Amino acid sequence: MLELFIFLLERVGLIIIVAYILMNIPHFKKVMSERDRISSQIQLFIVFGLFAVISNFTGVEIRDNQIVSSQIFSTISSDAAIANTRVLTISVAGLVGGPAVGIAVGIVSGISRYLIGGVDAYTYVVSSCIIGLLSGYFGYRALKNNQYPTIIQGIILGAVMELIQMICIISFASDFNHALDLVSFIMLPMTLINSLGTAIFLSIILSTLQQEQRMRAVQTHDVLNLANQTLPYFRLGLNEESATQAAQIIKDLMKVSAVSITNKTDILAHVGAASDHHVPKKKIITDLSKQVISSGEIKEAHSKEEIGCTHPGCPLEGAIVIPLYVNDAVVGTLKLYFTDNKKLTYVERRLAEGLADIFSSQIELGEIEMQSKLLKDAEIKSLQAQVNPHFFFNAMNTISALIRVDSEKARELLLNLSNFFRSNLQGARQNTITIDKEIQQVEAYLSLEQARFPDRFQINFDIEENCKDAEVPPFIIQILVENAIKHAFHNRKTGNVIDVVVKREMDEMQISVSDNGNGIPIEKRDKIGLIEVDSTFGTGSALENLNKRLVGLYNMDARLQFVTGDEGTKFYTHIPYEERSTIDENIGS
């Protein structure tokens, strides 16, 4: 019995070696990962069918509970039997491929075993079909969940399938006693071998596929990491600075000899080998890049001649050049270079193709984002230009009336109007100005308003010192002050107070304008700052425009808010605290 176990173990070893070789062939791994496809099942049937036939011809011949021969044979005598690994191949075929593969391999195995002959040979046709059907059922259950049976399940199922074989030998035997003797001799070693072989076979499949999944996970992580790190640069568009940063990241993470990025005519960046003559700002010098830009197709080079660099002593021997697209038009190339062309493999090509798609999308998203910013900026400028056209008419009327009665006052107001107008033009050219500039704007506005309505309003400013150089959208305070003057007091002649407060709160700045007026009517409160509101003194479009500007420049957190009641109204907003950048204070002068 031990000798039989050793012989069978040798047969299983051969099958395991072949299985290991198969699982390292990319095509077979693909077949194993697509087991539910008909083409894959046909290929699995062919592979396991060959295994089953070979198992029959490489079995161990047994007569009278003695090992007669362990050589390869095509037929045996009518009173002999065979101990082999046929059940193992049928079981694994069913567990891997499902019922169709299991039954088909079982039929082929049973027929080939029948043709070899021996005692009660027809028994093995029946047992092979039953084993193929049952193993296929368990394989189908795993296949539905896109899984394989576990190793423990393989051990149990392998033993069960061999027991079914033994039951069939006894059940269909012409000589019960002879069959019982045969089973008692072969049952233990064959059951152990079948369980062990099934477990090893499944472990090879599982470990290979798990390793493949781990490799894919690592590659996916690397690709996502690469895409994440290059995103800020490619979103800036194809220029020398962004391309250089992105090329350095790609070279470091992909471990290639050099990376180059071009637009349609010039080298924007070249990092790594041959950087002494593949220099940014120069015209594209390789024929390969010119072909890619012209054809829009990926090109590979496996020699210096194919790369087409005319510089003597260029160390580059291999390259992949991938076109970069924006809106289906080639805008440049991504080039991966190798000083050893043997390192340019199918894996590098596939990875480069995927990265080129990602980079093209990043560049295209950057273009869209840039266009969106330009459009938003244009909308803001348009809104700014609409802020106070009626104010200028009122100011001019006031100055005109004062010219005859107080020319000096009229001159002062005209200068204030000039300063206000200049600041207005400056604000229309930029999205933010300093709080200090905004307050000067408000004071110029107030001087004109107070000339129209002397001593009617008291304006109090509470501006924290560290906020004076912070940046805010132009007109933000002036519009709120103007709104309070026009709408808060309802023709009240005295006691009208407006408080302007600017203070810092952590990384934000709160700007508020409060009044002690009559409050906003209830029916208008849910419309203020969102849509135009009918009013005796206007439509409320200035508040609507201001709110749009705040949301456009920052986000919804910066939207205009207010609290109101019988004792007055407070408009306020929270915007990010930003120190002023260099601003040309002489714009318009």
Tab-separated table of N, CA, C and O in Angstrom, residues 251-315:
chain	number	residue	atom	x	y	z
A	251	LYS	N	9.321	60.041	-13.879
A	251	LYS	CA	10.598	59.317	-13.915
A	251	LYS	C	10.870	58.635	-12.580
A	251	LYS	O	11.285	57.463	-12.538
A	252	ASP	N	10.654	59.335	-11.481
A	252	ASP	CA	10.945	58.769	-10.161
A	252	ASP	C	10.059	57.571	-9.852
A	252	ASP	O	10.523	56.573	-9.285
A	253	LEU	N	8.795	57.650	-10.217
A	253	LEU	CA	7.844	56.589	-9.850
A	253	LEU	C	7.872	55.416	-10.827
A	253	LEU	O	7.625	54.284	-10.433
A	254	MET	N	8.168	55.664	-12.101
A	254	MET	CA	8.153	54.586	-13.087
A	254	MET	C	9.525	53.941	-13.289
A	254	MET	O	9.641	52.920	-13.978
A	255	LYS	N	10.565	54.527	-12.708
A	255	LYS	CA	11.912	53.958	-12.780
A	255	LYS	C	12.387	53.786	-14.218
A	255	LYS	O	12.992	52.760	-14.574
A	256	VAL	N	12.122	54.745	-15.071
A	256	VAL	CA	12.623	54.729	-16.443
A	256	VAL	C	13.879	55.593	-16.513
A	256	VAL	O	14.207	56.338	-15.580
A	257	SER	N	14.584	55.501	-17.646
A	257	SER	CA	15.850	56.234	-17.765
A	257	SER	C	15.628	57.723	-17.958
A	257	SER	O	16.418	58.542	-17.482
A	258	ALA	N	14.594	58.081	-18.678
A	258	ALA	CA	14.314	59.497	-18.931
A	258	ALA	C	12.856	59.665	-19.312
A	258	ALA	O	12.215	58.739	-19.817
A	259	VAL	N	12.329	60.849	-19.049
A	259	VAL	CA	10.958	61.196	-19.421
A	259	VAL	C	10.997	62.546	-20.119
A	259	VAL	O	11.678	63.476	-19.672
A	260	SER	N	10.276	62.629	-21.212
A	260	SER	CA	10.210	63.882	-21.959
A	260	SER	C	8.751	64.204	-22.250
A	260	SER	O	7.946	63.308	-22.507
A	261	ILE	N	8.424	65.481	-22.198
A	261	ILE	CA	7.078	65.953	-22.534
A	261	ILE	C	7.230	67.088	-23.534
A	261	ILE	O	8.048	67.987	-23.343
A	262	THR	N	6.453	67.032	-24.595
A	262	THR	CA	6.529	68.060	-25.630
A	262	THR	C	5.137	68.597	-25.933
A	262	THR	O	4.133	67.964	-25.602
A	263	ASN	N	5.112	69.772	-26.552
A	263	ASN	CA	3.879	70.178	-27.220
A	263	ASN	C	4.016	69.771	-28.681
A	263	ASN	O	4.820	68.881	-29.005
A	264	LYS	N	3.349	70.388	-29.594
A	264	LYS	CA	3.383	69.938	-30.982
A	264	LYS	C	4.665	70.336	-31.699
A	264	LYS	O	4.983	69.772	-32.762
A	265	THR	N	5.427	71.263	-31.127
A	265	THR	CA	6.623	71.739	-31.826
A	265	THR	C	7.889	71.713	-30.987
A	265	THR	O	8.976	71.510	-31.530
A	266	ASP	N	7.761	71.902	-29.675
A	266	ASP	CA	8.941	72.100	-28.843
A	266	ASP	C	9.023	71.089	-27.703
A	266	ASP	O	8.008	70.545	-27.249
A	267	ILE	N	10.245	70.851	-27.220
A	267	ILE	CA	10.471	70.065	-26.005
A	267	ILE	C	10.171	70.961	-24.807
A	267	ILE	O	10.809	71.997	-24.628
A	268	LEU	N	9.203	70.575	-24.009
A	268	LEU	CA	8.858	71.356	-22.821
A	268	LEU	C	9.657	70.911	-21.603
A	268	LEU	O	9.986	71.720	-20.728
A	269	ALA	N	9.953	69.606	-21.539
A	269	ALA	CA	10.709	69.083	-20.394
A	269	ALA	C	11.394	67.797	-20.802
A	269	ALA	O	10.842	66.996	-21.569
A	270	HIS	N	12.600	67.602	-20.305
A	270	HIS	CA	13.311	66.326	-20.476
A	270	HIS	C	14.109	66.101	-19.198
A	270	HIS	O	14.988	66.886	-18.860
A	271	VAL	N	13.793	65.018	-18.511
A	271	VAL	CA	14.421	64.711	-17.224
A	271	VAL	C	15.074	63.347	-17.335
A	271	VAL	O	14.447	62.378	-17.760
A	272	GLY	N	16.356	63.246	-16.963
A	272	GLY	CA	17.044	61.970	-16.969
A	272	GLY	C	18.137	61.915	-18.012
A	272	GLY	O	18.732	62.929	-18.384
A	273	ALA	N	18.416	60.686	-18.498
A	273	ALA	CA	19.492	60.468	-19.460
A	273	ALA	C	19.297	61.307	-20.719
A	273	ALA	O	18.158	61.540	-21.153
A	274	ALA	N	20.410	61.747	-21.300
A	274	ALA	CA	20.433	62.534	-22.545
A	274	ALA	C	19.874	63.940	-22.374
A	274	ALA	O	19.526	64.595	-23.355
A	275	SER	N	19.815	64.412	-21.126
A	275	SER	CA	19.293	65.763	-20.902
A	275	SER	C	20.267	66.842	-21.357
A	275	SER	O	19.929	68.020	-21.360
A	276	ASP	N	21.490	66.427	-21.757
A	276	ASP	CA	22.460	67.409	-22.240
A	276	ASP	C	22.121	67.929	-23.628
A	276	ASP	O	22.492	69.045	-23.996
A	277	HIS	N	21.373	67.109	-24.421
A	277	HIS	CA	21.002	67.584	-25.756
A	277	HIS	C	19.495	67.547	-26.017
A	277	HIS	O	19.036	68.159	-26.968
A	278	HIS	N	18.732	66.817	-25.206
A	278	HIS	CA	17.265	66.915	-25.263
A	278	HIS	C	16.869	68.032	-24.295
A	278	HIS	O	16.503	67.790	-23.151
A	279	VAL	N	16.964	69.254	-24.768
A	279	VAL	CA	16.871	70.424	-23.891
A	279	VAL	C	15.538	71.142	-24.097
A	279	VAL	O	15.113	71.346	-25.241
A	280	PRO	N	14.867	71.520	-22.985
A	280	PRO	CA	13.622	72.295	-23.108
A	280	PRO	C	13.834	73.575	-23.911
A	280	PRO	O	14.920	74.144	-23.935
A	281	LYS	N	12.765	74.009	-24.537
A	281	LYS	CA	12.699	75.199	-25.382
A	281	LYS	C	13.290	74.972	-26.775
A	281	LYS	O	13.196	75.838	-27.630
A	282	LYS	N	13.912	73.773	-26.991
A	282	LYS	CA	14.391	73.462	-28.326
A	282	LYS	C	13.299	72.778	-29.140
A	282	LYS	O	12.362	72.209	-28.601
A	283	LYS	N	13.456	72.820	-30.441
A	283	LYS	CA	12.536	72.122	-31.319
A	283	LYS	C	12.671	70.612	-31.116
A	283	LYS	O	13.731	70.117	-30.714
A	284	ILE	N	11.588	69.886	-31.383
A	284	ILE	CA	11.620	68.427	-31.265
A	284	ILE	C	12.668	67.871	-32.230
A	284	ILE	O	12.671	68.211	-33.423
A	285	ILE	N	13.573	67.020	-31.710
A	285	ILE	CA	14.687	66.562	-32.538
A	285	ILE	C	14.565	65.101	-32.966
A	285	ILE	O	15.316	64.664	-33.834
A	286	THR	N	13.674	64.320	-32.393
A	286	THR	CA	13.572	62.913	-32.770
A	286	THR	C	12.483	62.717	-33.815
A	286	THR	O	11.394	63.276	-33.720
A	287	ASP	N	12.808	61.886	-34.799
A	287	ASP	CA	11.840	61.582	-35.848
A	287	ASP	C	10.630	60.855	-35.275
A	287	ASP	O	9.507	61.006	-35.773
A	288	LEU	N	10.868	60.052	-34.225
A	288	LEU	CA	9.787	59.264	-33.631
A	288	LEU	C	8.679	60.165	-33.098
A	288	LEU	O	7.492	59.901	-33.300
A	289	SER	N	9.057	61.250	-32.394
A	289	SER	CA	8.061	62.176	-31.852
A	289	SER	C	7.270	62.851	-32.956
A	289	SER	O	6.054	63.029	-32.853
A	290	LYS	N	7.961	63.218	-34.034
A	290	LYS	CA	7.286	63.869	-35.154
A	290	LYS	C	6.262	62.936	-35.785
A	290	LYS	O	5.164	63.366	-36.174
A	291	GLN	N	6.590	61.650	-35.865
A	291	GLN	CA	5.651	60.674	-36.426
A	291	GLN	C	4.409	60.534	-35.549
A	291	GLN	O	3.288	60.440	-36.043
A	292	VAL	N	4.623	60.516	-34.229
A	292	VAL	CA	3.489	60.373	-33.299
A	292	VAL	C	2.568	61.578	-33.387
A	292	VAL	O	1.340	61.447	-33.426
A	293	ILE	N	3.148	62.784	-33.428
A	293	ILE	CA	2.336	64.004	-33.518
A	293	ILE	C	1.570	64.033	-34.833
A	293	ILE	O	0.411	64.447	-34.891
A	294	SER	N	2.205	63.548	-35.886
A	294	SER	CA	1.557	63.555	-37.200
A	294	SER	C	0.451	62.510	-37.304
A	294	SER	O	-0.634	62.791	-37.815
A	295	SER	N	0.711	61.297	-36.775
A	295	SER	CA	-0.248	60.191	-36.938
A	295	SER	C	-1.231	60.064	-35.786
A	295	SER	O	-2.322	59.519	-35.959
A	296	GLY	N	-0.831	60.556	-34.601
A	296	GLY	CA	-1.683	60.386	-33.431
A	296	GLY	C	-1.670	58.978	-32.883
A	296	GLY	O	-2.528	58.595	-32.092
A	297	GLU	N	-0.680	58.160	-33.279
A	297	GLU	CA	-0.589	56.774	-32.843
A	297	GLU	C	0.639	56.562	-31.966
A	297	GLU	O	1.662	57.235	-32.125
A	298	ILE	N	0.532	55.602	-31.045
A	298	ILE	CA	1.657	55.254	-30.179
A	298	ILE	C	2.753	54.598	-31.010
A	298	ILE	O	2.479	53.767	-31.876
A	299	LYS	N	3.987	54.993	-30.737
A	299	LYS	CA	5.124	54.410	-31.436
A	299	LYS	C	6.131	53.883	-30.432
A	299	LYS	O	6.306	54.444	-29.352
A	300	GLU	N	6.800	52.787	-30.805
A	300	GLU	CA	7.866	52.218	-29.994
A	300	GLU	C	9.156	52.205	-30.790
A	300	GLU	O	9.148	52.093	-32.018
A	301	ALA	N	10.263	52.315	-30.083
A	301	ALA	CA	11.573	52.206	-30.709
A	301	ALA	C	12.445	51.295	-29.856
A	301	ALA	O	12.455	51.418	-28.630
A	302	HIS	N	13.150	50.393	-30.529
A	302	HIS	CA	14.001	49.448	-29.807
A	302	HIS	C	15.462	49.585	-30.217
A	302	HIS	O	16.257	48.671	-29.989
A	303	SER	N	15.804	50.727	-30.799
A	303	SER	CA	17.197	50.987	-31.160
A	303	SER	C	17.394	52.489	-31.304
A	303	SER	O	16.433	53.257	-31.428
A	304	LYS	N	18.649	52.911	-31.305
A	304	LYS	CA	18.955	54.327	-31.475
A	304	LYS	C	18.467	54.833	-32.818
A	304	LYS	O	17.986	55.967	-32.951
A	305	GLU	N	18.586	53.972	-33.833
A	305	GLU	CA	18.177	54.370	-35.177
A	305	GLU	C	16.681	54.619	-35.243
A	305	GLU	O	16.219	55.568	-35.893
A	306	GLU	N	15.895	53.792	-34.560
A	306	GLU	CA	14.437	53.965	-34.572
A	306	GLU	C	14.028	55.215	-33.810
A	306	GLU	O	13.042	55.863	-34.159
A	307	ILE	N	14.765	55.552	-32.746
A	307	ILE	CA	14.451	56.782	-32.010
A	307	ILE	C	14.664	57.987	-32.905
A	307	ILE	O	13.874	58.939	-32.896
A	308	GLY	N	15.738	57.976	-33.678
A	308	GLY	CA	15.962	59.041	-34.645
A	308	GLY	C	16.626	60.271	-34.079
A	308	GLY	O	16.508	61.359	-34.650
A	309	CYS	N	17.340	60.136	-32.957
A	309	CYS	CA	18.087	61.272	-32.421
A	309	CYS	C	19.417	61.366	-33.163
A	309	CYS	O	20.173	60.390	-33.231
A	310	THR	N	19.718	62.535	-33.702
A	310	THR	CA	20.918	62.718	-34.515
A	310	THR	C	22.152	63.079	-33.701
A	310	THR	O	23.243	63.208	-34.253
A	311	HIS	N	21.993	63.249	-32.399
A	311	HIS	CA	23.128	63.640	-31.560
A	311	HIS	C	24.068	62.449	-31.376
A	311	HIS	O	23.634	61.356	-30.991
A	312	PRO	N	25.365	62.619	-31.642
A	312	PRO	CA	26.310	61.501	-31.473
A	312	PRO	C	26.457	61.132	-29.994
A	312	PRO	O	26.524	61.986	-29.123
A	313	GLY	N	26.506	59.840	-29.731
A	313	GLY	CA	26.692	59.382	-28.364
A	313	GLY	C	25.445	59.421	-27.509
A	313	GLY	O	25.537	59.311	-26.283
A	314	CYS	N	24.267	59.579	-28.107
A	314	CYS	CA	23.021	59.581	-27.320
A	314	CYS	C	22.839	58.211	-26.674
A	314	CYS	O	22.866	57.181	-27.359
A	315	PRO	N	22.651	58.124	-25.347
A	315	PRO	CA	22.584	56.834	-24.657
A	315	PRO	C	21.226	56.131	-24.760
A	315	PRO	O	21.073	55.020	-24.277
